[in-house]
Coordinates of C-alpha atoms in Angstrom, one line a residue:
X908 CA -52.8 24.0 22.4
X909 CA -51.5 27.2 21.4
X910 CA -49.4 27.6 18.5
X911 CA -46.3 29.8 18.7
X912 CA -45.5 32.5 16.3
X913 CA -43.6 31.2 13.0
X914 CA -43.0 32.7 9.7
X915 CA -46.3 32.3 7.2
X916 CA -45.8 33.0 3.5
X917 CA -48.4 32.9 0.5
X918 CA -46.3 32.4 -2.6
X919 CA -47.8 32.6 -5.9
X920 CA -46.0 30.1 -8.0
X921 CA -43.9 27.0 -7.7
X922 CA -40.8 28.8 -8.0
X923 CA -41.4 31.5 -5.1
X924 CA -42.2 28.2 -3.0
X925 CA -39.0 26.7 -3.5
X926 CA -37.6 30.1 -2.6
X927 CA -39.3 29.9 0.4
X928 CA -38.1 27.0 1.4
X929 CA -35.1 27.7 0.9
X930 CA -34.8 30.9 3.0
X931 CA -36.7 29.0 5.8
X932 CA -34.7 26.3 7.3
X933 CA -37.6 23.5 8.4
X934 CA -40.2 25.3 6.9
X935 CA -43.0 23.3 5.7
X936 CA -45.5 23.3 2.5
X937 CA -49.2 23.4 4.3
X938 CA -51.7 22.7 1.6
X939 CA -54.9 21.0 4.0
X940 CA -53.4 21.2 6.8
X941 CA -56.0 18.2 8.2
X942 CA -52.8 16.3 9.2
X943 CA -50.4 19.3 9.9
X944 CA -52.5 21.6 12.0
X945 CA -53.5 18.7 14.3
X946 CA -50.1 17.9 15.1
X947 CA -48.8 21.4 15.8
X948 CA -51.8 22.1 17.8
X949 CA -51.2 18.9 20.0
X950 CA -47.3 19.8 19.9
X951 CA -46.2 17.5 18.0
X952 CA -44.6 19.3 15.3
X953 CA -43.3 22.7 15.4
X954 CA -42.1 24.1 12.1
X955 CA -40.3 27.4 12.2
X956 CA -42.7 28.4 9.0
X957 CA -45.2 27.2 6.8
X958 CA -45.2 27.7 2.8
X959 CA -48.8 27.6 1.9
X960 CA -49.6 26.2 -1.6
X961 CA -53.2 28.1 -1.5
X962 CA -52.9 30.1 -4.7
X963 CA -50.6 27.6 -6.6
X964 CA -53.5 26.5 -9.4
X965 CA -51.0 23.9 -11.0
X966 CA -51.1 21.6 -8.5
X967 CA -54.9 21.6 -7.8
X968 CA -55.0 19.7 -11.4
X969 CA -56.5 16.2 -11.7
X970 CA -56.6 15.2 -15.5
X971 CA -56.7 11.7 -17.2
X972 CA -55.1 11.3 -20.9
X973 CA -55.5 7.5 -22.2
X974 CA -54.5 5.1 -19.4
X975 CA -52.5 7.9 -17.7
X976 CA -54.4 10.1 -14.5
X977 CA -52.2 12.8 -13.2
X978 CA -52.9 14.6 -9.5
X979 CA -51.3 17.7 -8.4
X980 CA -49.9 17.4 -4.7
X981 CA -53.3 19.8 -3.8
X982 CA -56.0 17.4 -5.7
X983 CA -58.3 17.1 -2.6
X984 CA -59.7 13.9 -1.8
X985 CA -63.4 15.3 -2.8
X986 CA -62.4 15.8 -6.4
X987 CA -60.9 12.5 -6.5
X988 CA -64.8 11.3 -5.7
X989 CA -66.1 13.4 -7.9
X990 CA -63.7 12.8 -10.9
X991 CA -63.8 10.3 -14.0
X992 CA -60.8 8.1 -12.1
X993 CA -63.3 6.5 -9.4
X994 CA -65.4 5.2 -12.3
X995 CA -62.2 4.1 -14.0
X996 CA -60.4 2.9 -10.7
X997 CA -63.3 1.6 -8.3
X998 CA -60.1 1.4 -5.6
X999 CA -60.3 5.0 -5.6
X1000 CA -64.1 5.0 -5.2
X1001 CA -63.6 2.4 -2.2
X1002 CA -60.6 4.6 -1.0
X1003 CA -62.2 7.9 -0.5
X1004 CA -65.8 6.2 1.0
X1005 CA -63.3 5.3 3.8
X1006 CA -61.7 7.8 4.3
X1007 CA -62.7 10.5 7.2
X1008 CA -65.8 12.3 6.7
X1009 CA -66.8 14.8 3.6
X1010 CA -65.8 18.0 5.5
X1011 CA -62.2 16.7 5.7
X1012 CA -62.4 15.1 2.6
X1013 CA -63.1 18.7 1.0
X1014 CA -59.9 19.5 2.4
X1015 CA -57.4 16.8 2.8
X1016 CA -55.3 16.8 0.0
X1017 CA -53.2 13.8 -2.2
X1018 CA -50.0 15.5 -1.1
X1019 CA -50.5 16.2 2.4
X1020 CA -51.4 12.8 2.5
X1021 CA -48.0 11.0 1.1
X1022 CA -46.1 13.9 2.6
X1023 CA -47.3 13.0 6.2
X1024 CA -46.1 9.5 5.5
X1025 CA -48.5 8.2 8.3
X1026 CA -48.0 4.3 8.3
X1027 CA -51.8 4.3 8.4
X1028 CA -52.7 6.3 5.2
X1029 CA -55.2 5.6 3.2
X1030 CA -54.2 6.7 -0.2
X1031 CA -51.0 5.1 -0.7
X1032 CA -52.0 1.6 -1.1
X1033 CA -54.8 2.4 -4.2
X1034 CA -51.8 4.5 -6.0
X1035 CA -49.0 1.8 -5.6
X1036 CA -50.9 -0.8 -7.0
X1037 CA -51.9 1.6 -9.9
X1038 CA -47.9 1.9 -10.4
X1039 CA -47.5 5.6 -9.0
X1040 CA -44.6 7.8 -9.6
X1041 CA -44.2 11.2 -8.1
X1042 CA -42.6 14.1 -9.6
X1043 CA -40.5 16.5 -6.3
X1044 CA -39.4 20.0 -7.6
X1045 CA -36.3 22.0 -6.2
X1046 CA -34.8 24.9 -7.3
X1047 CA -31.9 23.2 -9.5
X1048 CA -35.1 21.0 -11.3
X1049 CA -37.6 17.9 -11.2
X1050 CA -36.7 14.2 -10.4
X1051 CA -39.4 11.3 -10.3
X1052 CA -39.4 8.8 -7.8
X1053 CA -41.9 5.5 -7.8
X1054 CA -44.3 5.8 -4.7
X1055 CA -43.0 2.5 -3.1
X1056 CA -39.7 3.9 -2.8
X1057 CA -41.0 7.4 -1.7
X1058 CA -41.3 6.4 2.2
X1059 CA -38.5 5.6 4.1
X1060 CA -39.7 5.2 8.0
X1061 CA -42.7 6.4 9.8
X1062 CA -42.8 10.1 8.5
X1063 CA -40.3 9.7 6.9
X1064 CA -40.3 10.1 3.4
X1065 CA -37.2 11.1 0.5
X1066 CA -38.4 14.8 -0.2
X1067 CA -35.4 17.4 1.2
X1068 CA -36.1 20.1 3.4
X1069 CA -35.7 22.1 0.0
X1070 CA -38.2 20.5 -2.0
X1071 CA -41.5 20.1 -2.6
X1072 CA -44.3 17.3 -4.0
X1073 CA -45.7 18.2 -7.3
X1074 CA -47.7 15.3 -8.8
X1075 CA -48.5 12.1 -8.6
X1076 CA -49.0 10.5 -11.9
X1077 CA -50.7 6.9 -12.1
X1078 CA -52.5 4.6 -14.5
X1079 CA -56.3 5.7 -14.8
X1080 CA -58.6 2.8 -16.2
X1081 CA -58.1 -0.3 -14.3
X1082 CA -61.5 -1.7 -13.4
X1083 CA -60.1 -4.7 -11.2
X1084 CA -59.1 -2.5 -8.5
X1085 CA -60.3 -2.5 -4.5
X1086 CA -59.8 -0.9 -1.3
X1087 CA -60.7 -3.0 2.0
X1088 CA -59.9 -1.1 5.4
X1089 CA -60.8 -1.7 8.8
X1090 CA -61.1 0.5 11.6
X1091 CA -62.1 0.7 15.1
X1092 CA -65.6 2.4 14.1
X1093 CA -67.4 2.4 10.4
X1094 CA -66.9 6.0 10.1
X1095 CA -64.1 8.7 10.0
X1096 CA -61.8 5.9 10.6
X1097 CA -57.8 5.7 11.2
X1098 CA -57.3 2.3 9.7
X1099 CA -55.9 -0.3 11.9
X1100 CA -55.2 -2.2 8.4
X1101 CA -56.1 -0.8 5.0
X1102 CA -55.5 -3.4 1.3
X1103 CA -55.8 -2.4 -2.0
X1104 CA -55.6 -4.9 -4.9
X1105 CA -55.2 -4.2 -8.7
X1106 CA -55.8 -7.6 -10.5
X1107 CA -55.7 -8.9 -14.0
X1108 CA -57.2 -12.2 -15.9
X1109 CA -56.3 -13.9 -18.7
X1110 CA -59.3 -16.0 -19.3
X1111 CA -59.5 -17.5 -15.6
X1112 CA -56.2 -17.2 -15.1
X1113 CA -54.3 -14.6 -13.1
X1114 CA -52.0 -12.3 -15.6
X1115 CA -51.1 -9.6 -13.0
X1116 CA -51.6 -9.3 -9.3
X1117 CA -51.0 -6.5 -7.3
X1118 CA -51.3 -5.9 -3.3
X1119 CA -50.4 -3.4 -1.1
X1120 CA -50.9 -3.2 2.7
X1121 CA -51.2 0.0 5.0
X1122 CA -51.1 0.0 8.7
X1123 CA -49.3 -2.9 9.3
X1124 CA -45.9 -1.8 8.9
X1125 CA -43.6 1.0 9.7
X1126 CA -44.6 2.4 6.1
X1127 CA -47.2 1.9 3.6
X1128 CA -45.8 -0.9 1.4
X1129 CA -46.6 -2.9 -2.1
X1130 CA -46.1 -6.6 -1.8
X1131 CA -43.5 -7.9 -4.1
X1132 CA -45.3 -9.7 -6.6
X1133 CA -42.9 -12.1 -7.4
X1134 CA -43.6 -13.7 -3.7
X1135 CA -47.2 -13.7 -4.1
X1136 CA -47.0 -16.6 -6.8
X1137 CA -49.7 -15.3 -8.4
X1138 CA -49.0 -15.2 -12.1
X1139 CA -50.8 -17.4 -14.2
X1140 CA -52.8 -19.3 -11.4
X1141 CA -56.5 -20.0 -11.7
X1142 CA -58.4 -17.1 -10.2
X1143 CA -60.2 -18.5 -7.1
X1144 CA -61.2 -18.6 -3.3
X1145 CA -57.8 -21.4 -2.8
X1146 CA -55.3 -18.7 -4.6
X1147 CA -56.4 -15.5 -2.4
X1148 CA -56.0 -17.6 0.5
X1149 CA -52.7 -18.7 -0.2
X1150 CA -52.0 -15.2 -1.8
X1151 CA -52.8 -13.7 1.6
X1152 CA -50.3 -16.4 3.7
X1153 CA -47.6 -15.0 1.2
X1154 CA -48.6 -11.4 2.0
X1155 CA -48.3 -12.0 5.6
X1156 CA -44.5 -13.1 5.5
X1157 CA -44.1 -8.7 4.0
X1158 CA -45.5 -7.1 6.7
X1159 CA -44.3 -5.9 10.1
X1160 CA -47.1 -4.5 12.2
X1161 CA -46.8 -3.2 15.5
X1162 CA -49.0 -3.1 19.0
X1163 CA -50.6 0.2 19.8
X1164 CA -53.7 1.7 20.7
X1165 CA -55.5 0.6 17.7
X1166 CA -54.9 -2.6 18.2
X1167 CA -52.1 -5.7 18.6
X1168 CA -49.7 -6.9 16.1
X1169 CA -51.6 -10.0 16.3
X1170 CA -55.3 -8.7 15.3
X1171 CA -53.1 -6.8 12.5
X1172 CA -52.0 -10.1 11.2
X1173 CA -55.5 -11.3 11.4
X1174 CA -57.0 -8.1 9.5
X1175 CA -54.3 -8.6 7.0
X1176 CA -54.7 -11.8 6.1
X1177 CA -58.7 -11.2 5.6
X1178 CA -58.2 -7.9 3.8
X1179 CA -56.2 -9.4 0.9
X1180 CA -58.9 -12.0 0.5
X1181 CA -61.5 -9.3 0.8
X1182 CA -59.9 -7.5 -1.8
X1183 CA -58.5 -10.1 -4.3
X1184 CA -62.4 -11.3 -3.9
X1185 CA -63.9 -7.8 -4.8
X1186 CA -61.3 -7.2 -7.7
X1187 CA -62.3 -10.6 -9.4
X1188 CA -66.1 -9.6 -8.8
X1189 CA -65.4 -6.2 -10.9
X1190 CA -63.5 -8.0 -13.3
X1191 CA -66.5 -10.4 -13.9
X1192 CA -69.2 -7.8 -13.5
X1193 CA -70.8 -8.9 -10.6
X1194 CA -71.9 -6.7 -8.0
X1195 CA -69.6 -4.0 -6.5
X1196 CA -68.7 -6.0 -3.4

């Protein structure tokens, strides 16, 4: 589909972005564009202007001090491969090997990504269990807001029309981390459910336990932990079963194309085991399930 004719600008720093933002009702910040382009190309979003984030360097940074990894909204999904954090953070390693094919990897940014606020994204899950926070920018300054209450609806997410993503910051080493997504193919996949675990031991015992679901509700979302019943349980094949029946009673999936609410449930409920399974394994040092 054609694309009609909109305002493009090319600012140079974060603050001429902001401007832009300003002076554009509706514009939008186009960093990929994997996501954006599609859409507007198929009509499904029609922006009277794009902000492009091309020559903004600062938010192409991905660095890692102590237990702390930060990503600029424009980290692509490649350098998250090809950084120290998917040695430190095997869910991200798991996260980006499911996730499209290289060429869009090369291009699809962390931002874009949260930004869209697809149900279906992939990179949510792996950064809310690793306790995410993102920092939005406007012109009157920078507020942080945790990733699990970042989305508010299919979409729908809290930045204003008049601000813009700038990091996401999240903990770095945390070896007992998975990904587990299913899809209608075994490549360059939209997942029909996606689950990402962060787990902790003490001894055989569960210290911490983290899940978060994508897909099979209106919005990525973190399980509360509380509900999971987790906490200082014996880590084994009994708990992640009954871990997954708790995680079950969080999620509201839909029917679509893709597949039914039902087979979502189903997918679910195997996921979390999946993944509770492949953190403990890393945690052991097994093999990388």
């Amino acid at each position: 589909m054609y694309i009609p004719p909109l305002e493009y600008t090319s600012p140079a720093t974060i603050a001429e972005a902001l401007k832009a933002l300003e002076n554009t009702k509706g514009a939008t910040p186009l960093a990929g564009g994997t996501d954006l382009v599609v859409m507007m190309k198929e009509g499904r979003a029609a922006p009277p202007g794009l902000v492009s984030l091309r020559h903004l360097d600062e938010l192409k940074a991905l660095t890692i001090e102590g237990d702390k990894c930060t990503l600029g909204a424009s980290v692509t999904v490649s350098q998250i491969e090809k950084s120290k954090l998917s040695k430190m953070n095997p869910g991200f390693a798991d996260m980006v090997r499911n996730m499209a094919s290289p060429p869009i990897r090369n291009r699809a940014t962390v931002g874009g990504n949260l930004c869209t606020a697809a149900a279906c994204a992939d990179i949510p899950p792996i950064l809310m269990v690793n306790d995410a926070q993102v920092t939005i920018a406007s012109s009157t300054g920078e507020r942080s807001v945790p990733l699990v209450d970042f989305f508010t609806g299919p979409r729908q997410t809290q930045l204003n029309s008049d601000e813009l993503l700038l990091r996401v910051s999240c903990r770095a080493n945390n070896k007992g981390t998975s990904y587990i997504k299913f899809g209608p193919r075994k490549v360059v996949n939209i997942a029909i459910v996606g689950v990402a675990c962060a787990l902790e031991l003490d001894g055989d015992n569960v210290s911490s336990l983290k899940v978060a679901v994508t897909a099979a509700s209106p919005t990525p979302i973190l399980m509360d932990t509380d509900t999971l019943q987790a906490s200082g349980e014996v880590a084994n094949a009994e708990l992640w079963g009954r871990v997954a029946q708790l995680a079950l009673k969080q999620l509201a999936p839909i029917s679509d194309i893709r597949a039914s609410a039902e087979y979502r449930m189903e997918l679910a409920q195997v996921g979390v085991i999946r993944a509770c399974e492949t953190a403990f394994a890393r945690l052991k040092g097994g093999a990388d399930a």
